[in-house]
Amino acid sequence: FRFALERLKSWRPPYAPNAHVYSGVWWPGVASGNETCAGLAEECEHVTGAAQMASDEALRGYTDALLEDTAYATYEQLRAARMPASSSGSGGDGGQLVEHPDAAAIPSFLAQALGTIFQFRDMPKPDKPLSDPLDYELLRSYLRSGKRIASTYIGSISFDARGQNVGRPPTLLQVSGGHAQPVLSQSAVSGAQLDYPAPAAKCPADAHRLDYDGSCLLCSASTCEKSTQGSAIWIFIATGVGGAGLLLLLVGFCFLRRRLRRQAVRFGLSPHRLAKLVGWRYLLPAVFQRWWLRRHHLDAHTQLRKAAKEAERPDEQF
């Protein structure tokens, strides 16, 4: 996997002509090497994978339904009480049991399944509960029913038609700080948030200057200067729209002023006095003027004549 990481690094900007920025990488081996991504640690940062269980989940993620009211509710408690050698981390078989508590879950889920079968009847031979072929077949049928069989140190137990345990999904892992951590965990162990897209993809691929140093494949870019081309285009568009709006206002003002002067000459008034008398609405183009007058049931020429007569009164203040 180290060779694959190095090859993918060589395809990043600016080393390759058709460079690619990676949003994430999936590798099933992130849990190997005691959850250190096969010893790659920081080189494997942000790489995602999956495993049956994370080590923290195996220790304290789930409780056993038969032992939840005892001092052995979690596998960590059972290990401390019954396997002191493994709890000290001195190696041996106990260390393997700590990582994969499947063996401790087997007798528990069988006991819980038998308890369901004999829930409403007595067990004829407690020392040999499956001596009767009928009871054996009942257990087989129950295990293949797809129902939830038991709750154990490895979570819920439920088998599909192919005999696979589908009681809980595999644990999603992501390398953080050189160690694979559970993300989006459904167990009692609080999982971290999935970091996607990876920091390497947070700098846009069309950046003006994008460079990665020799760090991990998915780490942040060492240089990220975003392109200003997009911003310049928007500034140009906004400037053009604003200039067109100002030009339209200037043309409209000139048009209204010209129309005001023509009306003032027609009625023998100064443009300023005429503007005060009749208002802006009589200076609009004819099509808008007719619309406004129809709405208010007025006649433009009548109003103008009335305004001209009022202008002849020297004692009237406008």
CSV table of C-alpha atoms in Angstrom, one decimal:
chain,number,residue,atom,x,y,z
A,1,PHE,CA,0.0,0.0,0.0
A,2,ARG,CA,3.0,2.3,0.5
A,3,PHE,CA,3.8,1.9,-3.2
A,4,ALA,CA,0.2,2.8,-4.1
A,5,LEU,CA,0.3,5.9,-1.9
A,6,GLU,CA,3.6,7.1,-3.5
A,7,ARG,CA,2.2,6.5,-7.0
A,8,LEU,CA,-1.0,8.5,-6.2
A,9,LYS,CA,1.2,11.3,-4.8
A,10,SER,CA,3.0,11.6,-8.1
A,11,TRP,CA,-0.3,12.2,-9.8
A,12,ARG,CA,-1.1,15.3,-7.7
A,13,PRO,CA,-0.5,18.9,-8.8
A,14,PRO,CA,1.9,20.2,-10.0
A,15,TYR,CA,3.8,17.0,-10.9
A,16,ALA,CA,1.4,15.6,-13.5
A,17,PRO,CA,0.0,17.3,-16.6
A,18,ASN,CA,-3.5,15.9,-15.9
A,19,ALA,CA,-3.2,16.2,-12.1
A,20,HIS,CA,-5.9,14.9,-9.8
A,21,VAL,CA,-6.9,15.9,-6.2
A,22,TYR,CA,-8.2,13.1,-4.1
A,23,SER,CA,-11.2,13.5,-1.9
A,24,GLY,CA,-10.7,10.2,-0.1
A,25,VAL,CA,-9.0,6.7,-0.3
A,26,TRP,CA,-10.5,3.4,0.8
A,27,TRP,CA,-8.3,0.6,2.0
A,28,PRO,CA,-9.5,-2.5,4.0
A,29,GLY,CA,-6.1,-2.7,5.7
A,30,VAL,CA,-6.4,0.4,7.9
A,31,ALA,CA,-7.1,-1.8,11.0
A,32,SER,CA,-4.0,-4.0,10.4
A,33,GLY,CA,-0.8,-3.5,12.4
A,34,ASN,CA,-2.8,-2.8,15.6
A,35,GLU,CA,-4.9,-0.2,13.8
A,36,THR,CA,-1.9,1.7,12.5
A,37,CYS,CA,-2.6,1.1,8.8
A,38,ALA,CA,-0.1,-1.7,8.5
A,39,GLY,CA,2.5,0.5,10.2
A,40,LEU,CA,2.2,3.4,7.8
A,41,ALA,CA,0.7,5.6,10.5
A,42,GLU,CA,0.8,9.3,9.4
A,43,GLU,CA,1.5,8.4,5.8
A,44,CYS,CA,-2.0,6.8,5.8
A,45,GLU,CA,-3.7,9.9,7.4
A,46,HIS,CA,-7.4,10.3,6.5
A,47,VAL,CA,-7.5,7.0,4.7
A,48,THR,CA,-10.8,5.1,5.3
A,49,GLY,CA,-11.5,1.4,5.7
A,50,ALA,CA,-13.6,-1.0,7.8
A,51,ALA,CA,-13.1,-3.9,10.2
A,52,GLN,CA,-15.4,-6.2,12.1
A,53,MET,CA,-14.8,-4.2,15.3
A,54,ALA,CA,-12.4,-1.5,16.6
A,55,SER,CA,-10.4,-2.4,19.6
A,56,ASP,CA,-12.2,0.1,21.8
A,57,GLU,CA,-15.5,-1.3,20.7
A,58,ALA,CA,-14.4,-4.8,21.5
A,59,LEU,CA,-13.5,-3.8,25.0
A,60,ARG,CA,-16.3,-1.5,26.1
A,61,GLY,CA,-18.6,-1.0,23.1
A,62,TYR,CA,-21.3,-3.6,23.9
A,63,THR,CA,-22.7,-5.4,26.9
A,64,ASP,CA,-23.7,-9.0,27.2
A,65,ALA,CA,-27.5,-9.5,27.8
A,66,LEU,CA,-26.8,-12.4,30.3
A,67,LEU,CA,-24.2,-10.5,32.2
A,68,GLU,CA,-25.3,-6.9,32.1
A,69,ASP,CA,-26.3,-6.8,35.8
A,70,THR,CA,-23.0,-8.4,36.9
A,71,ALA,CA,-19.4,-7.2,37.1
A,72,TYR,CA,-18.7,-8.8,33.7
A,73,ALA,CA,-21.1,-6.7,31.6
A,74,THR,CA,-18.4,-5.6,29.1
A,75,TYR,CA,-15.5,-7.6,27.7
A,76,GLU,CA,-13.1,-5.2,29.3
A,77,GLN,CA,-14.6,-6.1,32.8
A,78,LEU,CA,-14.4,-9.8,32.0
A,79,ARG,CA,-10.8,-9.5,30.9
A,80,ALA,CA,-9.8,-7.7,34.0
A,81,ALA,CA,-11.5,-10.2,36.3
A,82,ARG,CA,-10.8,-13.5,34.5
A,83,MET,CA,-7.8,-12.8,32.3
A,84,PRO,CA,-5.4,-10.6,34.4
A,85,ALA,CA,-2.4,-11.6,32.2
A,86,SER,CA,-4.0,-10.2,29.1
A,87,SER,CA,-5.1,-7.0,30.8
A,88,SER,CA,-1.5,-6.2,31.7
A,89,GLY,CA,-0.6,-6.3,28.0
A,90,SER,CA,2.1,-9.0,28.5
A,91,GLY,CA,1.1,-10.8,25.3
A,92,GLY,CA,0.0,-14.4,25.0
A,93,ASP,CA,-3.4,-15.7,23.9
A,94,GLY,CA,-5.2,-13.1,26.0
A,95,GLY,CA,-4.0,-10.3,23.8
A,96,GLN,CA,-5.7,-11.9,20.8
A,97,LEU,CA,-8.9,-12.3,22.8
A,98,VAL,CA,-8.9,-8.7,23.7
A,99,GLU,CA,-8.9,-7.6,20.1
A,100,HIS,CA,-11.5,-10.2,19.0
A,101,PRO,CA,-13.9,-11.3,21.7
A,102,ASP,CA,-15.8,-13.6,19.4
A,103,ALA,CA,-15.0,-16.7,21.5
A,104,ALA,CA,-16.6,-15.1,24.6
A,105,ALA,CA,-19.7,-14.3,22.6
A,106,ILE,CA,-20.3,-17.8,21.3
A,107,PRO,CA,-21.5,-19.5,24.5
A,108,SER,CA,-23.6,-16.4,25.4
A,109,PHE,CA,-25.5,-16.3,22.1
A,110,LEU,CA,-26.2,-20.0,22.2
A,111,ALA,CA,-27.4,-19.7,25.8
A,112,GLN,CA,-29.7,-16.9,24.8
A,113,ALA,CA,-31.0,-18.8,21.8
A,114,LEU,CA,-31.8,-21.9,24.0
A,115,GLY,CA,-33.5,-19.7,26.5
A,116,THR,CA,-35.9,-18.5,23.8
A,117,ILE,CA,-36.6,-22.0,22.5
A,118,PHE,CA,-37.4,-23.3,26.0
A,119,GLN,CA,-39.1,-20.2,27.2
A,120,PHE,CA,-42.5,-21.8,27.6
A,121,ARG,CA,-41.5,-25.4,28.4
A,122,ASP,CA,-39.2,-27.3,30.6
A,123,MET,CA,-35.8,-28.4,29.3
A,124,PRO,CA,-35.9,-32.3,29.6
A,125,LYS,CA,-32.1,-32.7,30.0
A,126,PRO,CA,-30.4,-29.5,31.1
A,127,ASP,CA,-26.9,-31.2,30.8
A,128,LYS,CA,-27.8,-32.2,27.2
A,129,PRO,CA,-30.3,-29.6,25.9
A,130,LEU,CA,-30.0,-30.7,22.3
A,131,SER,CA,-30.2,-34.5,22.8
A,132,ASP,CA,-33.7,-34.5,21.2
A,133,PRO,CA,-33.4,-34.1,17.4
A,134,LEU,CA,-36.5,-32.0,17.4
A,135,ASP,CA,-34.9,-29.5,19.8
A,136,TYR,CA,-31.8,-29.4,17.6
A,137,GLU,CA,-33.9,-28.7,14.6
A,138,LEU,CA,-35.8,-26.0,16.4
A,139,LEU,CA,-32.5,-24.3,17.3
A,140,ARG,CA,-31.3,-24.5,13.7
A,141,SER,CA,-34.6,-23.0,12.4
A,142,TYR,CA,-34.4,-20.2,15.0
A,143,LEU,CA,-30.8,-19.3,14.1
A,144,ARG,CA,-31.7,-19.2,10.4
A,145,SER,CA,-34.9,-17.1,11.0
A,146,GLY,CA,-33.2,-13.8,10.5
A,147,LYS,CA,-34.4,-12.6,13.9
A,148,ARG,CA,-32.2,-11.0,16.5
A,149,ILE,CA,-30.8,-14.0,18.4
A,150,ALA,CA,-28.8,-12.3,21.2
A,151,SER,CA,-26.9,-9.3,22.5
A,152,THR,CA,-23.3,-10.1,23.2
A,153,TYR,CA,-19.8,-8.5,23.5
A,154,ILE,CA,-19.7,-8.2,19.7
A,155,GLY,CA,-23.1,-6.6,19.5
A,156,SER,CA,-26.4,-8.0,18.2
A,157,ILE,CA,-26.3,-11.5,16.7
A,158,SER,CA,-28.6,-12.2,13.7
A,159,PHE,CA,-27.9,-14.6,10.8
A,160,ASP,CA,-29.1,-14.3,7.2
A,161,ALA,CA,-30.0,-17.1,4.8
A,162,ARG,CA,-26.3,-17.7,4.0
A,163,GLY,CA,-25.4,-18.0,7.7
A,164,GLN,CA,-23.6,-14.7,7.9
A,165,ASN,CA,-23.9,-12.6,11.0
A,166,VAL,CA,-25.7,-9.4,10.0
A,167,GLY,CA,-26.7,-8.3,13.5
A,168,ARG,CA,-24.4,-5.2,13.2
A,169,PRO,CA,-22.6,-3.6,10.3
A,170,PRO,CA,-18.8,-3.5,10.2
A,171,THR,CA,-17.1,-0.6,11.9
A,172,LEU,CA,-16.1,2.2,9.7
A,173,LEU,CA,-12.5,3.4,10.5
A,174,GLN,CA,-10.5,6.4,9.5
A,175,VAL,CA,-6.9,7.1,10.2
A,176,SER,CA,-6.4,10.2,12.4
A,177,GLY,CA,-3.2,11.0,14.2
A,178,GLY,CA,-1.6,7.8,12.8
A,179,HIS,CA,-4.2,5.5,14.4
A,180,ALA,CA,-7.4,4.1,12.9
A,181,GLN,CA,-10.4,5.5,14.8
A,182,PRO,CA,-14.1,4.4,14.6
A,183,VAL,CA,-16.3,6.9,12.8
A,184,LEU,CA,-20.1,7.1,12.8
A,185,SER,CA,-20.0,4.4,15.4
A,186,GLN,CA,-23.3,2.8,16.6
A,187,SER,CA,-21.8,1.3,19.8
A,188,ALA,CA,-21.3,2.9,23.2
A,189,VAL,CA,-17.9,4.1,22.1
A,190,SER,CA,-18.4,7.6,20.8
A,191,GLY,CA,-17.1,7.7,17.2
A,192,ALA,CA,-15.5,10.7,15.5
A,193,GLN,CA,-17.0,12.5,12.6
A,194,LEU,CA,-16.1,11.3,9.1
A,195,ASP,CA,-13.6,13.7,7.5
A,196,TYR,CA,-14.8,13.8,4.0
A,197,PRO,CA,-13.8,15.2,1.6
A,198,ALA,CA,-10.2,15.0,2.8
A,199,PRO,CA,-8.2,18.2,3.5
A,200,ALA,CA,-6.3,17.7,0.3
A,201,ALA,CA,-9.5,18.3,-1.7
A,202,LYS,CA,-10.5,21.5,0.1
A,203,CYS,CA,-8.3,23.6,-2.1
A,204,PRO,CA,-10.1,23.9,-5.5
A,205,ALA,CA,-8.4,22.0,-8.4
A,206,ASP,CA,-8.4,25.2,-10.6
A,207,ALA,CA,-6.5,27.2,-8.0
A,208,HIS,CA,-4.0,29.7,-9.4
A,209,ARG,CA,-1.2,27.9,-7.5
A,210,LEU,CA,-1.6,24.5,-6.0
A,211,ASP,CA,1.3,22.5,-4.5
A,212,TYR,CA,1.7,19.5,-2.2
A,213,ASP,CA,4.8,18.7,-0.2
A,214,GLY,CA,6.0,15.2,0.7
A,215,SER,CA,3.4,14.7,3.4
A,216,CYS,CA,0.6,12.2,3.3
A,217,LEU,CA,-1.6,11.8,0.2
A,218,LEU,CA,-4.7,13.3,1.7
A,219,CYS,CA,-3.2,16.1,3.8
A,220,SER,CA,-3.8,19.7,3.1
A,221,ALA,CA,-2.0,21.5,0.3
A,222,SER,CA,1.2,23.2,1.2
A,223,THR,CA,0.4,26.1,-1.2
A,224,CYS,CA,-3.1,27.1,-2.2
A,225,GLU,CA,-3.7,30.4,-4.0
A,226,LYS,CA,-7.2,30.5,-5.2
A,227,SER,CA,-7.8,31.8,-8.7
A,228,THR,CA,-9.4,35.3,-8.9
A,229,GLN,CA,-10.8,34.8,-12.5
A,230,GLY,CA,-14.2,33.9,-11.3
A,231,SER,CA,-14.4,37.0,-9.0
A,232,ALA,CA,-13.2,39.3,-11.8
A,233,ILE,CA,-15.9,38.0,-14.1
A,234,TRP,CA,-18.6,38.8,-11.5
A,235,ILE,CA,-17.1,42.2,-10.9
A,236,PHE,CA,-17.2,42.9,-14.6
A,237,ILE,CA,-20.8,41.9,-14.9
A,238,ALA,CA,-21.9,43.9,-11.9
A,239,THR,CA,-20.0,47.0,-13.3
A,240,GLY,CA,-21.7,46.6,-16.7
A,241,VAL,CA,-25.2,46.3,-15.2
A,242,GLY,CA,-24.6,49.3,-13.0
A,243,GLY,CA,-23.3,51.4,-15.9
A,244,ALA,CA,-26.3,50.4,-18.1
A,245,GLY,CA,-28.7,51.4,-15.3
A,246,LEU,CA,-27.1,54.8,-14.9
A,247,LEU,CA,-27.1,55.4,-18.7
A,248,LEU,CA,-30.8,54.5,-18.8
A,249,LEU,CA,-31.6,57.0,-16.0
A,250,LEU,CA,-29.6,59.7,-17.8
A,251,VAL,CA,-31.5,59.1,-21.1
A,252,GLY,CA,-34.8,59.1,-19.2
A,253,PHE,CA,-34.0,62.4,-17.5
A,254,CYS,CA,-33.0,64.0,-20.8
A,255,PHE,CA,-36.2,62.8,-22.4
A,256,LEU,CA,-38.4,64.1,-19.7
A,257,ARG,CA,-36.6,67.5,-19.7
A,258,ARG,CA,-37.0,67.8,-23.5
A,259,ARG,CA,-40.7,67.0,-23.2
A,260,LEU,CA,-41.2,69.5,-20.4
A,261,ARG,CA,-39.6,72.3,-22.5
A,262,ARG,CA,-41.9,71.5,-25.4
A,263,GLN,CA,-45.0,71.6,-23.2
A,264,ALA,CA,-43.8,74.8,-21.6
A,265,VAL,CA,-43.5,76.5,-25.0
A,266,ARG,CA,-46.9,75.3,-26.0
A,267,PHE,CA,-48.7,76.8,-23.0
A,268,GLY,CA,-46.5,79.8,-22.5
A,269,LEU,CA,-45.1,78.8,-19.2
A,270,SER,CA,-41.7,78.4,-17.7
A,271,PRO,CA,-40.5,74.7,-17.5
A,272,HIS,CA,-40.1,75.1,-13.7
A,273,ARG,CA,-43.6,76.5,-13.2
A,274,LEU,CA,-45.2,73.9,-15.5
A,275,ALA,CA,-43.4,71.1,-13.7
A,276,LYS,CA,-44.9,72.3,-10.4
A,277,LEU,CA,-48.4,72.6,-11.8
A,278,VAL,CA,-48.8,69.3,-13.7
A,279,GLY,CA,-46.4,67.0,-12.0
A,280,TRP,CA,-44.2,64.3,-13.5
A,281,ARG,CA,-46.9,62.0,-14.8
A,282,TYR,CA,-47.9,64.3,-17.6
A,283,LEU,CA,-44.4,64.3,-18.9
A,284,LEU,CA,-44.3,60.6,-19.6
A,285,PRO,CA,-44.5,59.1,-23.1
A,286,ALA,CA,-48.0,59.1,-24.6
A,287,VAL,CA,-48.6,55.4,-24.1
A,288,PHE,CA,-47.9,55.6,-20.3
A,289,GLN,CA,-49.7,58.9,-20.1
A,290,ARG,CA,-52.9,57.5,-21.6
A,291,TRP,CA,-52.7,54.4,-19.2
A,292,TRP,CA,-52.4,56.7,-16.2
A,293,LEU,CA,-55.2,59.0,-17.3
A,294,ARG,CA,-57.6,56.2,-18.1
A,295,ARG,CA,-57.0,54.8,-14.6
A,296,HIS,CA,-57.8,58.1,-13.0
A,297,HIS,CA,-60.5,59.2,-15.5
A,298,LEU,CA,-58.6,62.4,-16.4
A,299,ASP,CA,-57.9,64.2,-19.7
A,300,ALA,CA,-54.4,65.4,-20.2
A,301,HIS,CA,-55.2,68.4,-22.3
A,302,THR,CA,-58.0,69.5,-19.9
A,303,GLN,CA,-55.6,69.3,-17.0
A,304,LEU,CA,-53.0,71.3,-18.9
A,305,ARG,CA,-55.4,74.0,-20.0
A,306,LYS,CA,-56.6,74.3,-16.4
A,307,ALA,CA,-53.0,74.6,-15.2
A,308,ALA,CA,-52.4,77.3,-17.8
A,309,LYS,CA,-55.4,79.3,-16.6
A,310,GLU,CA,-54.3,79.0,-13.0
A,311,ALA,CA,-50.9,80.3,-14.0
A,312,GLU,CA,-52.4,83.5,-15.3
A,313,ARG,CA,-53.6,84.3,-11.7
A,314,PRO,CA,-50.9,86.4,-10.2
A,315,ASP,CA,-52.3,86.1,-6.7
A,316,GLU,CA,-52.2,82.3,-6.7
A,317,GLN,CA,-49.3,80.6,-4.9
A,318,PHE,CA,-48.0,77.3,-6.2
